[in-house]
Amino acid sequence: MKTGTPINFLLRLLIDYLVLLLAFLCTYHYIFGLKNVFFSLFNLLLLSISITAWTIIGMSVHLYEEFRTRSFAYEFIAILKTTLLHTCFFTFLFFYCFKYYPYPRTFTLFHAFLIFTGITVIKFFVKQSLLRLRSNGYNIKNVLIVGTGDTGMKFYNTITSNDHFGYRCVGFIDEQTNPHLNGQYLGKISDLPRILEDYEIDDVIVALPETQNTEMEKIIIASEKEAKRVRIIADCHRFCTSTASMNLFGTFPLLTIRTSPLDDPAKQRFKRIFELCLTTILFITVFWWLFPFIGLLIKLSSPGPVLFKQERQGLNNKKITCYKFRSMISNSATINANGQYLQATLNDSRVTPIGRFLRKTNLDELPQFFNVLLGDMALVGPRPHPIPLHQESKNTIQNYMLRHVVKPGITGWAQVNGYRGETKIEGQMQKRVDFDLWYIENYSIWLDCQIIFQTLMNMIKGDKNAY
């Protein structure tokens, strides 16, 4: 976890501690009035526990990561996670550990609200202030780029076109110059020790192709002698995503170009337990009467089975049997004369009257909760496609098969963002895949809860793309 320099990290902690203190003080006086004494041993104990818990939780959810080159949205999610976990911890502490807790429940809720509001406002203000400072030439890190080839120039263009990142290129070094350097060529790699002494440089960025790796040792030794941090742009950078990570395999550094939080078996188990618990609750409270009722409506509306079974591709591209409430006339054609899959269209004649309602409200997908119990599917994940559509897409859509590194879901990030149903317009399927990949790379239990909530809202108001 990158937290920036020790001074910046400590300053961010102290600002958060001040917000925690003020939030506790304001909550106390709001509940009990200004006449009551705040500085009691009990209050000091609670405040100490609060600060300690906040620090541990914040570091665990990467609240103190270096957000220099990221939007505030990443930091906001980290603040939200920290606040919720901090509140849950305090609630458990108050009601299960303390034999006597003198404060009402509103104390905890109001305290959490003030913390979340205060931390968010302060960090947003700091973020905006730093962006302005960097755009005006302050709070800048000076970098020296080693390599004047395509990689070096692309990195240079990135930092010059994003002033808010706060990086300034002092110059370039390479064995040969480049006509596009505009006087920023400072010398050869052998001149590096002199250049590091003559210029104020924070980071040395190595952007050399693998063919020049023989020079790497010289660069690293010379830079570290002058206490300069070395950062190496991997030659495979064009294949990497924002979730790329590096780990040691023995003494070999292995670069994984695309990672997901769900690569962690512990998070897989937690997601599975969460979904099993929610599914079990729904079967006990709702599905036991809703399923027979929907089945009766389907039987009354048209002849044929209640459930529709279809083979689809699941985790690691293995075939699964996907269950749905039948919403079309039995034995409807699914393949046209050209062998292409017939997606449901607006006013599709194959859809029954009750089927149209089921599809509009997503109720036709409810039998897939059986797939969740069987372990074939998850509540949230990329939607599985019928086999013919799957075969068409995997050969025409970029990164399509990467959707299958996780279990398919009943609902997903693409669906709640409007990319569901028919994909007749060019680019719609690619957009759906892009949203699915974003979910895989940014998974969290909080994101799952958000998607489930948005799905419920769409079920209530109806989805314009569901027909």
mmCIF file with all atom_site columns, N, CA and C in Angstrom, residues 294-306 326-332 350-355 358:
data_model
loop_
_atom_site.group_PDB
_atom_site.id
_atom_site.type_symbol
_atom_site.label_atom_id
_atom_site.label_alt_id
_atom_site.label_comp_id
_atom_site.label_asym_id
_atom_site.label_entity_id
_atom_site.label_seq_id
_atom_site.pdbx_PDB_ins_code
_atom_site.Cartn_x
_atom_site.Cartn_y
_atom_site.Cartn_z
_atom_site.occupancy
_atom_site.B_iso_or_equiv
_atom_site.pdbx_formal_charge
_atom_site.auth_seq_id
_atom_site.auth_comp_id
_atom_site.auth_asym_id
_atom_site.auth_atom_id
_atom_site.pdbx_PDB_model_num
ATOM 1  N N  . ILE A 1 294 ? -46.477 -17.132 -9.439  1.00 0.00 ? 294 ILE A N  1
ATOM 2  C CA . ILE A 1 294 ? -46.023 -16.834 -10.798 1.00 0.00 ? 294 ILE A CA 1
ATOM 3  C C  . ILE A 1 294 ? -46.211 -18.049 -11.702 1.00 0.00 ? 294 ILE A C  1
ATOM 4  N N  . GLY A 1 295 ? -45.933 -19.245 -11.160 1.00 0.00 ? 295 GLY A N  1
ATOM 5  C CA . GLY A 1 295 ? -46.113 -20.469 -11.940 1.00 0.00 ? 295 GLY A CA 1
ATOM 6  C C  . GLY A 1 295 ? -47.558 -20.644 -12.379 1.00 0.00 ? 295 GLY A C  1
ATOM 7  N N  . LEU A 1 296 ? -48.490 -20.326 -11.493 1.00 0.00 ? 296 LEU A N  1
ATOM 8  C CA . LEU A 1 296 ? -49.913 -20.428 -11.830 1.00 0.00 ? 296 LEU A CA 1
ATOM 9  C C  . LEU A 1 296 ? -50.280 -19.456 -12.940 1.00 0.00 ? 296 LEU A C  1
ATOM 10 N N  . LEU A 1 297 ? -49.775 -18.214 -12.877 1.00 0.00 ? 297 LEU A N  1
ATOM 11 C CA . LEU A 1 297 ? -50.062 -17.216 -13.917 1.00 0.00 ? 297 LEU A CA 1
ATOM 12 C C  . LEU A 1 297 ? -49.511 -17.659 -15.265 1.00 0.00 ? 297 LEU A C  1
ATOM 13 N N  . ILE A 1 298 ? -48.344 -18.249 -15.267 1.00 0.00 ? 298 ILE A N  1
ATOM 14 C CA . ILE A 1 298 ? -47.738 -18.718 -16.518 1.00 0.00 ? 298 ILE A CA 1
ATOM 15 C C  . ILE A 1 298 ? -48.577 -19.845 -17.127 1.00 0.00 ? 298 ILE A C  1
ATOM 16 N N  . LYS A 1 299 ? -49.032 -20.776 -16.285 1.00 0.00 ? 299 LYS A N  1
ATOM 17 C CA . LYS A 1 299 ? -49.849 -21.892 -16.750 1.00 0.00 ? 299 LYS A CA 1
ATOM 18 C C  . LYS A 1 299 ? -51.176 -21.417 -17.332 1.00 0.00 ? 299 LYS A C  1
ATOM 19 N N  . LEU A 1 300 ? -51.760 -20.401 -16.689 1.00 0.00 ? 300 LEU A N  1
ATOM 20 C CA . LEU A 1 300 ? -53.049 -19.884 -17.153 1.00 0.00 ? 300 LEU A CA 1
ATOM 21 C C  . LEU A 1 300 ? -52.914 -19.078 -18.449 1.00 0.00 ? 300 LEU A C  1
ATOM 22 N N  . SER A 1 301 ? -51.731 -18.490 -18.675 1.00 0.00 ? 301 SER A N  1
ATOM 23 C CA . SER A 1 301 ? -51.560 -17.600 -19.834 1.00 0.00 ? 301 SER A CA 1
ATOM 24 C C  . SER A 1 301 ? -51.225 -18.340 -21.119 1.00 0.00 ? 301 SER A C  1
ATOM 25 N N  . SER A 1 302 ? -50.519 -19.492 -21.009 1.00 0.00 ? 302 SER A N  1
ATOM 26 C CA . SER A 1 302 ? -50.148 -20.221 -22.227 1.00 0.00 ? 302 SER A CA 1
ATOM 27 C C  . SER A 1 302 ? -49.733 -21.636 -21.855 1.00 0.00 ? 302 SER A C  1
ATOM 28 N N  . PRO A 1 303 ? -49.931 -22.599 -22.753 1.00 0.00 ? 303 PRO A N  1
ATOM 29 C CA . PRO A 1 303 ? -49.533 -23.987 -22.457 1.00 0.00 ? 303 PRO A CA 1
ATOM 30 C C  . PRO A 1 303 ? -48.011 -24.129 -22.481 1.00 0.00 ? 303 PRO A C  1
ATOM 31 N N  . GLY A 1 304 ? -47.534 -25.063 -21.682 1.00 0.00 ? 304 GLY A N  1
ATOM 32 C CA . GLY A 1 304 ? -46.091 -25.314 -21.656 1.00 0.00 ? 304 GLY A CA 1
ATOM 33 C C  . GLY A 1 304 ? -45.562 -25.343 -20.229 1.00 0.00 ? 304 GLY A C  1
ATOM 34 N N  . PRO A 1 305 ? -44.283 -25.628 -20.046 1.00 0.00 ? 305 PRO A N  1
ATOM 35 C CA . PRO A 1 305 ? -43.698 -25.705 -18.707 1.00 0.00 ? 305 PRO A CA 1
ATOM 36 C C  . PRO A 1 305 ? -43.597 -24.337 -18.045 1.00 0.00 ? 305 PRO A C  1
ATOM 37 N N  . VAL A 1 306 ? -43.518 -24.341 -16.733 1.00 0.00 ? 306 VAL A N  1
ATOM 38 C CA . VAL A 1 306 ? -43.364 -23.092 -15.976 1.00 0.00 ? 306 VAL A CA 1
ATOM 39 C C  . VAL A 1 306 ? -41.935 -22.572 -16.100 1.00 0.00 ? 306 VAL A C  1
ATOM 40 N N  . ARG A 1 326 ? -40.611 -19.220 -17.701 1.00 0.00 ? 326 ARG A N  1
ATOM 41 C CA . ARG A 1 326 ? -40.882 -19.139 -19.140 1.00 0.00 ? 326 ARG A CA 1
ATOM 42 C C  . ARG A 1 326 ? -41.680 -17.880 -19.440 1.00 0.00 ? 326 ARG A C  1
ATOM 43 N N  . SER A 1 327 ? -41.151 -17.065 -20.351 1.00 0.00 ? 327 SER A N  1
ATOM 44 C CA . SER A 1 327 ? -41.815 -15.812 -20.709 1.00 0.00 ? 327 SER A CA 1
ATOM 45 C C  . SER A 1 327 ? -42.215 -15.777 -22.180 1.00 0.00 ? 327 SER A C  1
ATOM 46 N N  . MET A 1 328 ? -41.879 -16.843 -22.929 1.00 0.00 ? 328 MET A N  1
ATOM 47 C CA . MET A 1 328 ? -42.217 -16.918 -24.354 1.00 0.00 ? 328 MET A CA 1
ATOM 48 C C  . MET A 1 328 ? -43.099 -18.132 -24.625 1.00 0.00 ? 328 MET A C  1
ATOM 49 N N  . ILE A 1 329 ? -43.707 -18.147 -25.775 1.00 0.00 ? 329 ILE A N  1
ATOM 50 C CA . ILE A 1 329 ? -44.498 -19.299 -26.212 1.00 0.00 ? 329 ILE A CA 1
ATOM 51 C C  . ILE A 1 329 ? -43.577 -20.510 -26.304 1.00 0.00 ? 329 ILE A C  1
ATOM 52 N N  . SER A 1 330 ? -44.058 -21.658 -25.879 1.00 0.00 ? 330 SER A N  1
ATOM 53 C CA . SER A 1 330 ? -43.237 -22.873 -25.909 1.00 0.00 ? 330 SER A CA 1
ATOM 54 C C  . SER A 1 330 ? -42.729 -23.172 -27.314 1.00 0.00 ? 330 SER A C  1
ATOM 55 N N  . ASN A 1 331 ? -41.492 -23.667 -27.379 1.00 0.00 ? 331 ASN A N  1
ATOM 56 C CA . ASN A 1 331 ? -40.852 -24.064 -28.633 1.00 0.00 ? 331 ASN A CA 1
ATOM 57 C C  . ASN A 1 331 ? -40.687 -22.910 -29.615 1.00 0.00 ? 331 ASN A C  1
ATOM 58 N N  . SER A 1 332 ? -40.521 -21.684 -29.068 1.00 0.00 ? 332 SER A N  1
ATOM 59 C CA . SER A 1 332 ? -40.274 -20.528 -29.936 1.00 0.00 ? 332 SER A CA 1
ATOM 60 C C  . SER A 1 332 ? -38.912 -20.663 -30.596 1.00 0.00 ? 332 SER A C  1
ATOM 61 N N  . ARG A 1 350 ? -43.105 -13.527 -29.793 1.00 0.00 ? 350 ARG A N  1
ATOM 62 C CA . ARG A 1 350 ? -42.863 -14.766 -29.049 1.00 0.00 ? 350 ARG A CA 1
ATOM 63 C C  . ARG A 1 350 ? -43.169 -14.618 -27.564 1.00 0.00 ? 350 ARG A C  1
ATOM 64 N N  . VAL A 1 351 ? -43.178 -13.371 -27.061 1.00 0.00 ? 351 VAL A N  1
ATOM 65 C CA . VAL A 1 351 ? -43.355 -13.124 -25.629 1.00 0.00 ? 351 VAL A CA 1
ATOM 66 C C  . VAL A 1 351 ? -44.842 -13.169 -25.273 1.00 0.00 ? 351 VAL A C  1
ATOM 67 N N  . THR A 1 352 ? -45.175 -13.914 -24.224 1.00 0.00 ? 352 THR A N  1
ATOM 68 C CA . THR A 1 352 ? -46.567 -14.015 -23.767 1.00 0.00 ? 352 THR A CA 1
ATOM 69 C C  . THR A 1 352 ? -46.948 -12.761 -22.982 1.00 0.00 ? 352 THR A C  1
ATOM 70 N N  . PRO A 1 353 ? -48.251 -12.500 -22.773 1.00 0.00 ? 353 PRO A N  1
ATOM 71 C CA . PRO A 1 353 ? -48.669 -11.317 -22.000 1.00 0.00 ? 353 PRO A CA 1
ATOM 72 C C  . PRO A 1 353 ? -48.084 -11.294 -20.583 1.00 0.00 ? 353 PRO A C  1
ATOM 73 N N  . ILE A 1 354 ? -48.147 -12.409 -19.859 1.00 0.00 ? 354 ILE A N  1
ATOM 74 C CA . ILE A 1 354 ? -47.574 -12.450 -18.514 1.00 0.00 ? 354 ILE A CA 1
ATOM 75 C C  . ILE A 1 354 ? -46.046 -12.405 -18.597 1.00 0.00 ? 354 ILE A C  1
ATOM 76 N N  . GLY A 1 355 ? -45.512 -12.988 -19.692 1.00 0.00 ? 355 GLY A N  1
ATOM 77 C CA . GLY A 1 355 ? -44.067 -12.961 -19.891 1.00 0.00 ? 355 GLY A CA 1
ATOM 78 C C  . GLY A 1 355 ? -43.542 -11.556 -20.060 1.00 0.00 ? 355 GLY A C  1
ATOM 79 N N  . LEU A 1 358 ? -43.230 -10.141 -16.640 1.00 0.00 ? 358 LEU A N  1
ATOM 80 C CA . LEU A 1 358 ? -42.120 -10.774 -15.926 1.00 0.00 ? 358 LEU A CA 1
ATOM 81 C C  . LEU A 1 358 ? -40.779 -10.237 -16.399 1.00 0.00 ? 358 LEU A C  1
#
